[in-house]
Amino acid sequence: MCKLSANKWTKVLDNAEEALPSMVFISHSSKDRETADAICAHLESAGIQCWIAPRDIEPGATWTIGIMQGLDACRALILVFSEHANNSDHVQREVAKAFSSGLAVIPFRIEDVLPDQSLSYFLDTVQWLDASAPPLQKHLGTLSERVKKLLVDETTRNEATHKPPKTLGPAKISVARLPITGSDVFGREEDLAFLDDAWANQHINVVTIVAWAGVGKSTLVNGWLGRMAAGHYRSAEFVFGWSFYRQGTRGEASSADEFVEAALAWFGDPDPRIGTAWEKGERLAKFIAHRRTLLVLDGLEPLQNPPGPQEGRLRDPSLQAFLRELAAFNSGLCVITTRLPIADLADHEHSSAPRRDLEQLSSDAGAKLLRALGVKGHEAELRSASDEFRGHCLALTLLGSYLTDAYNGDIRCRKEVSEHLSHDVRQGVHARKVMESYQAWLGEGPELSVLRMLGLFDRPADEKALKVLLKPPAIPGLTESLMDLSPSEWQMILARLRRARLLTGEDPHNPGHLDAHPLVREYFGEQLRDQQADAWKECNRRLHHYYRTLAPQLPNSLREMEPLFLAVICGCNAGLFREALHEVYIPRIQRGNVYFVANVLGARGALLTALAHFFEDGRWSSPVKMGVGAQRLTAEDQLFILMQAGLYLSSTRGFSTPEPRNCYERAEPLCHSLNRPVLLYSALMGQWRFSYIADKLSAALGVAHRVHSLAMEQNNSAVMIGACQALVSTLYYLGEFETARQYAMRGVQIWRSGGVQYNAEDLDAPAVVCLCYEALCQWHMGEIASCHPTMDEAISLAKELNEANSLAAALHFAAFLARYERNPAEVERLASDLIELSTHQNFAYWLACGAVSRGWARSASGDTAQGIAWMDDGIRDYRATGSILGVACWFVLQAEALHLANRTPEALGALREAEALAERTEERECFAELHRLRGVFLASIGADETQIEASFRAAIKIATEQKSTSLAKRAEASYAEYCRQKASGLGGHGFRLPLC
């Protein structure tokens, strides 16, 4: 290859800048930010545009979306490689995205370390630049020359050398777990085109198809998959489908554990049991995202919160982590069907995770569907029928089959069904009305018996389970008409139900299995349970014993364990409560005190699925079922169930949800009557956490004092340090800093005495929390020199204990302290660390806290547009967790940012909102600052001086009462400056007072 002269080189570079997006993405750990900034400054001084976070993240964009947008705008990626980069999930995702997008990658090694397994997968074949020998400056010239040459090579590359990809089928395909639906798709041309476009668009990672039950979501996706299959799946390397309805659904207790374990195994994970739920979800996302995978998740709504404050949010932590990762980066596409929009993906709906609301069928499409089912009549009547049934796909399908069976397809005979219809289609009312008509037409006989048997199952019924129900003696009122049938007679019954579309077609992957649409199963299952209770119990008794024998005595995987979960569920449905608890759940599922499924398999969601059936109506807010006779649960049994439920609900859903509190409140009197002080401590701490985060602080303080009384009664140091944690946390937010400090010091003293070990069952380490609050109280008391070493000790202890939640708390409170000291650079550093940790651990609560702190730091540094946008997002996400504590403080910080953006009237509105909320929660930690800032803001707009002075005096009074020397001095300084400017006549139309 000929060499270019210097002039030609310059000319080529000039042309390249015009022809190409010349930005270079600088990927780095937040801990290497100083080095990354130096690299950026050098390259930009050499005329090379750079993209670097957080500087270039657009206002209003989340961190993940901002990063993806930055990568899309760049031509190359420089990896600032160090041990910190090795440990950064953000860096790994950025490198993976760069490779999948075809960006050139230049690893710039600043430490003498080797890449870990995840990074070496991408970097083993890439030429490195070694800058580990100081000084850094001598390596930067080499780097800029490498980048310039790379940009020129990219520009002058001969496009003719690009070869079209080979057309090959996927390496693996698994779609057997998707529902069986009809093959014809009517009136969905635009929806099919939407899916085609999503697959072809490299910037779209996840799509959700949203509609109520029976509208045709699964039929649409299956139809699209058929088109994809005809084209060899259009470059997909892997195709994997999963239905949460075919997995089994248990209302509010459903979990993703079975899906995650099965998918990890299928994609090649050596041990799907390893890791927390969040880690498993993230690991699965990495397996899928780095290869062009077509993933279909059908019927996700059992794992979402129902309509209400948390509507649509995923309850399962592994799925939260999994979908969050896929939305951020995915080489392929994940297609989801659900009845509710997924709130966790809301931030990505206008970028990488669009939502498609599936409409009801049009009049024309509905008429075509009816005609395809054999319905006869004038086109106008067919369209009218479609409109009467609101274009509901399942209802029209059942109607068409019913009219064909009962009335030779005459559309005019639909009146007996349609005249009773409701206008509410959300829960399949139209389909239920058709099923009622079908039921009357079929009459009591073998067909209805089969449908009611299927109502026992929340997944396809396998042949062996059906044989257990059909074996002699007959179950009165259910199986008499099905006894002694020949194989041909049995098949005739099934054929009739399939013609009626009440059964799905035969599954070629699972011959002998029977399935129906979830609405059909629900309808006939409710009938059996409510109208034939004895038959319902006998069926469940038989299934309980069948599933008990199906599993190994001590299963070692979730797949092996699944029959035991079913055995517990069926046992509870049959009233065999003690048998299910003492012969299955305790000895075989949890293996006594080993807590095998929770601690080894990490499948807490699956445990909740089973535990829910010990509660009335399967609801955590209901009492535990008692049972009768030999199956009656003892008080010890009830306490065990309540504590298990409280523990696993807390770990999967958080303490701001009411379900754990309900369990702990019911457990408390049992702890007293059975004299179980250790369990009483756990029950009280569970109640305290809910009150502290989501109720009035006076309620939380009352519970904290009860924990303290228990510790005194029992003379138990472990309980006492927990009581100190509860008391200091509550008192601090009540503004009682001096008393809070006393309990913080007491907790730290107990820990340092060495008499208490950290209990891994605790949500966080009490000693870390006590150290954090001691540092904050030291600042309030004016002991500035002491507060920093104390906070450093808290962070070090959290790292030493390897306790992620405690480390998140320590980083948050360290940012709190830096904010008190008006140090935005330190706040942003700590917030970045908190965001990185929380993203990895899926800590929604702490992630939101980090976003707000980062927004404040950005605003205080002069970038108010981006800062306010980040704060808005953080406050919204924080409130979405159900948390109330701290929101008033966030509003005060937001008000400060609004004032800096010259939006002072809005800032005053934010303070009013903060004050109103603080009054409701009794939160007084932020009151002194709230009144001081109100004085500053009012002064800036030239408000009435009596209002201004009243605000400053209130701030001084509150800070003095709270014994906060630092806040009192700050308020006095602001007031003094106001008085000085007023006396000197500098006010004009307002006074410019500093914020600190």
XYZ file of C-alpha atoms in Angstrom, residues 621-976:
356
model
C -53.814 -9.415 52.998
C -56.081 -12.342 53.966
C -55.699 -14.604 57.028
C -53.846 -17.893 56.861
C -56.217 -20.778 56.229
C -56.720 -22.859 59.361
C -57.883 -26.213 57.972
C -59.948 -28.750 59.875
C -59.319 -31.912 61.852
C -55.943 -33.549 61.356
C -55.094 -30.980 58.685
C -55.614 -27.986 60.991
C -52.583 -25.703 61.158
C -51.168 -25.054 64.630
C -50.174 -21.609 65.872
C -46.532 -22.552 65.221
C -47.444 -23.481 61.647
C -49.198 -20.174 61.091
C -46.276 -18.211 62.512
C -43.836 -20.098 60.289
C -45.902 -19.379 57.170
C -46.309 -15.688 58.011
C -42.603 -15.192 58.683
C -41.633 -17.023 55.492
C -44.044 -14.911 53.466
C -42.908 -11.658 55.121
C -39.244 -12.462 54.501
C -39.613 -13.345 50.818
C -42.116 -10.600 50.065
C -39.679 -8.091 51.569
C -36.740 -9.368 49.532
C -38.656 -9.457 46.241
C -41.033 -6.475 46.504
C -39.440 -4.158 49.033
C -40.603 -2.743 52.357
C -42.680 0.071 50.902
C -45.329 -2.396 49.741
C -48.047 -3.298 52.262
C -47.916 -7.079 51.822
C -44.876 -7.750 54.063
C -46.300 -5.462 56.747
C -49.598 -7.384 56.699
C -47.725 -10.630 57.317
C -45.610 -9.184 60.126
C -48.600 -7.600 61.851
C -50.407 -10.954 61.859
C -47.261 -12.679 63.112
C -46.728 -10.381 66.114
C -49.483 -11.725 68.435
C -48.405 -15.289 67.592
C -44.819 -14.422 68.600
C -46.100 -13.175 71.955
C -48.356 -16.167 72.626
C -45.625 -18.645 71.634
C -42.830 -16.692 73.403
C -40.624 -16.359 70.302
C -38.591 -13.147 70.930
C -36.206 -13.536 67.975
C -39.082 -13.881 65.537
C -40.850 -11.014 67.307
C -37.806 -8.838 66.593
C -37.979 -9.728 62.877
C -41.727 -9.052 62.801
C -41.325 -5.662 64.485
C -38.449 -4.625 62.193
C -40.577 -5.557 59.199
C -43.378 -3.318 60.465
C -40.911 -0.542 61.263
C -39.411 -0.497 57.772
C -42.831 -0.065 56.176
C -43.852 2.725 58.554
C -40.476 4.440 58.159
C -40.520 4.427 54.351
C -44.221 4.720 53.531
C -46.121 6.013 56.591
C -45.935 8.731 59.236
C -42.676 8.935 61.156
C -44.535 8.940 64.502
C -45.842 5.468 63.630
C -42.310 4.331 62.775
C -40.978 5.779 66.041
C -43.579 3.873 68.023
C -42.490 0.588 66.454
C -38.800 1.473 66.936
C -39.390 2.020 70.672
C -41.072 -1.386 70.863
C -37.984 -2.969 69.303
C -35.851 -1.148 71.877
C -38.069 -2.380 74.734
C -37.745 -5.935 73.440
C -33.944 -5.594 73.341
C -33.947 -4.362 76.962
C -36.221 -7.192 78.099
C -34.116 -9.851 76.372
C -30.741 -8.213 77.141
C -29.851 -9.076 73.550
C -27.085 -7.052 71.827
C -28.078 -8.171 68.325
C -31.619 -6.915 68.893
C -30.299 -3.736 70.542
C -28.138 -2.732 67.572
C -31.174 -3.238 65.334
C -33.206 -1.064 67.678
C -30.517 1.623 67.510
C -30.697 1.524 63.713
C -34.478 1.964 63.792
C -34.375 4.761 66.348
C -31.543 6.782 64.796
C -33.066 6.539 61.310
C -36.469 7.729 62.494
C -35.263 10.411 64.884
C -32.933 11.908 62.294
C -35.761 12.535 59.829
C -37.897 13.894 62.666
C -35.164 16.530 63.060
C -34.106 15.339 66.528
C -30.419 15.272 65.653
C -28.962 15.217 69.164
C -31.073 12.249 70.333
C -30.461 10.486 67.031
C -26.730 10.866 67.560
C -26.915 9.183 70.967
C -28.521 6.071 69.483
C -26.082 6.104 66.548
C -23.137 6.143 68.963
C -24.732 3.369 71.034
C -25.136 1.184 67.959
C -21.551 1.786 66.850
C -20.309 1.031 70.385
C -22.129 -2.326 70.407
C -20.618 -3.213 67.049
C -17.085 -2.221 68.039
C -17.328 -4.290 71.210
C -17.237 -7.363 68.971
C -20.235 -9.025 70.585
C -22.450 -8.906 67.522
C -21.917 -10.468 64.104
C -23.539 -9.230 60.918
C -26.605 -11.325 60.092
C -26.856 -11.973 56.342
C -30.646 -12.232 56.729
C -30.803 -8.494 57.569
C -31.652 -6.093 54.757
C -28.577 -4.035 55.626
C -25.878 -3.919 58.287
C -27.107 -1.878 61.298
C -23.549 -0.811 62.157
C -23.086 0.793 58.728
C -26.372 2.684 59.050
C -25.464 3.890 62.557
C -22.049 5.124 61.343
C -23.685 7.056 58.497
C -26.115 8.836 60.794
C -23.384 9.521 63.346
C -21.401 11.299 60.604
C -24.416 13.378 59.556
C -25.181 14.300 63.180
C -21.546 15.297 63.707
C -21.898 17.736 60.795
C -25.039 19.227 62.311
C -23.251 19.670 65.650
C -20.446 21.540 63.878
C -17.888 18.745 64.279
C -16.749 18.988 60.648
C -13.343 17.398 61.213
C -14.935 14.253 62.704
C -17.748 13.641 60.248
C -15.615 12.671 57.228
C -13.581 9.892 58.926
C -16.823 8.491 60.350
C -18.473 8.402 56.914
C -15.337 6.851 55.402
C -15.494 4.151 58.073
C -19.121 3.410 57.114
C -18.176 2.928 53.448
C -15.167 0.773 54.370
C -17.245 -1.426 56.688
C -19.902 -1.977 54.009
C -17.195 -3.052 51.555
C -15.563 -5.295 54.177
C -18.896 -7.014 54.858
C -19.455 -7.326 51.097
C -23.018 -6.114 51.669
C -24.277 -4.276 48.601
C -27.367 -2.673 50.140
C -25.314 -1.268 53.026
C -22.732 0.087 50.573
C -25.512 1.765 48.594
C -26.816 3.372 51.793
C -23.315 4.553 52.732
C -22.704 6.101 49.283
C -26.088 7.815 49.451
C -25.433 9.329 52.877
C -21.893 10.324 51.862
C -23.463 12.268 48.964
C -25.914 13.700 51.525
C -22.963 14.964 53.561
C -21.197 16.408 50.500
C -24.434 18.183 49.591
C -24.615 19.727 53.067
C -21.095 21.057 52.415
C -22.054 22.402 48.969
C -19.471 20.244 47.158
C -21.078 19.370 43.796
C -18.016 17.597 42.372
C -17.929 15.187 45.317
C -21.711 14.692 45.153
C -21.485 13.812 41.456
C -18.642 11.345 42.074
C -20.536 9.568 44.841
C -23.805 9.650 42.889
C -22.092 8.055 39.876
C -20.734 5.274 42.105
C -24.193 4.800 43.631
C -25.845 4.654 40.196
C -23.309 2.103 38.954
C -23.765 -0.105 42.022
C -27.558 0.205 41.994
C -27.771 -0.564 38.293
C -25.764 -3.759 38.833
C -27.769 -4.787 41.900
C -31.152 -3.591 40.574
C -31.690 -1.349 43.615
C -34.563 0.777 42.290
C -34.736 2.812 45.521
C -31.038 3.705 45.636
C -30.863 4.198 41.857
C -33.491 6.923 42.114
C -31.599 8.533 45.028
C -28.437 8.580 42.924
C -30.258 10.218 40.021
C -31.568 13.032 42.220
C -28.157 13.656 43.786
C -26.473 13.686 40.391
C -29.091 16.129 39.115
C -28.484 18.462 42.052
C -24.722 18.318 41.462
C -25.137 19.086 37.783
C -27.439 22.031 38.541
C -25.094 23.395 41.204
C -22.265 23.175 38.645
C -24.166 25.387 36.210
C -25.929 22.895 33.914
C -29.437 23.448 35.245
C -31.292 22.062 32.203
C -29.733 18.639 32.482
C -29.705 18.731 36.272
C -33.425 19.479 36.561
C -34.277 16.782 33.995
C -32.303 14.193 35.967
C -33.924 15.301 39.210
C -37.404 15.043 37.674
C -36.665 11.482 36.523
C -35.150 10.517 39.870
C -38.061 11.877 41.930
C -40.565 10.132 39.661
C -38.722 6.800 39.949
C -38.302 7.219 43.708
C -42.034 7.759 44.223
C -42.760 4.791 41.948
C -41.097 2.522 44.533
C -43.906 3.484 46.933
C -41.534 5.456 49.163
C -42.673 8.674 50.835
C -39.772 9.351 53.195
C -37.313 11.831 51.692
C -39.565 13.154 48.916
C -39.907 16.485 50.733
C -36.112 16.741 50.833
C -35.952 16.026 47.091
C -38.431 18.830 46.415
C -36.264 21.256 48.394
C -33.263 20.302 46.241
C -35.382 20.662 43.113
C -36.465 24.123 44.234
C -32.827 25.124 44.546
C -32.131 23.950 40.977
C -35.184 25.787 39.629
C -34.027 28.998 41.292
C -30.588 28.634 39.691
C -32.363 28.258 36.334
C -34.115 31.621 36.918
C -37.433 29.843 37.521
C -37.948 31.219 40.994
C -41.784 31.186 41.005
C -41.627 27.454 40.241
C -38.997 27.072 42.951
C -41.348 28.611 45.507
C -44.072 26.225 44.327
C -41.728 23.276 44.886
C -41.065 24.505 48.433
C -44.807 24.719 49.121
C -45.196 21.150 47.882
C -42.274 20.020 50.050
C -43.747 21.703 53.125
C -47.191 20.158 52.598
C -45.719 16.690 52.157
C -43.405 17.071 55.156
C -46.363 18.062 57.308
C -48.160 14.851 56.310
C -45.174 12.567 56.935
C -43.905 14.569 59.972
C -40.515 14.832 58.308
C -38.580 17.818 59.739
C -35.003 17.110 58.682
C -35.275 19.582 55.787
C -37.384 22.270 57.508
C -34.598 24.711 58.397
C -33.204 24.671 54.849
C -36.696 24.931 53.396
C -37.390 28.187 55.257
C -33.907 29.602 54.596
C -34.229 28.970 50.858
C -37.708 30.481 50.865
C -36.174 33.640 52.297
C -33.462 33.639 49.600
C -36.010 33.108 46.820
C -38.437 35.738 48.107
C -35.599 38.219 48.442
C -34.533 37.595 44.849
C -37.951 38.604 43.478
C -38.330 41.614 45.771
C -41.167 40.157 47.843
C -42.593 41.770 50.971
C -39.797 42.151 53.529
C -41.938 40.828 56.374
C -42.284 37.537 54.501
C -38.563 37.429 53.813
C -37.600 38.131 57.404
C -40.177 35.674 58.744
C -38.647 32.931 56.575
C -35.083 33.591 57.769
C -36.163 33.816 61.426
C -38.100 30.548 61.107
C -35.006 28.869 59.625
C -32.806 30.079 62.495
C -35.397 29.089 65.108
C -35.894 25.577 63.697
C -32.153 24.921 63.314
C -31.539 26.118 66.883
C -34.326 23.920 68.257
C -32.916 20.962 66.330
C -29.462 21.775 67.769
C -28.006 21.953 64.283
C -25.136 24.393 64.697
C -24.213 24.205 61.026
C -27.709 24.914 59.686
C -28.206 27.726 62.221
C -24.947 29.401 61.128
C -25.955 29.068 57.480
C -29.392 30.606 58.102
C -27.881 33.430 60.177
C -25.343 34.156 57.426
C -28.073 34.357 54.772
C -30.162 36.660 56.965
C -27.162 38.847 57.743
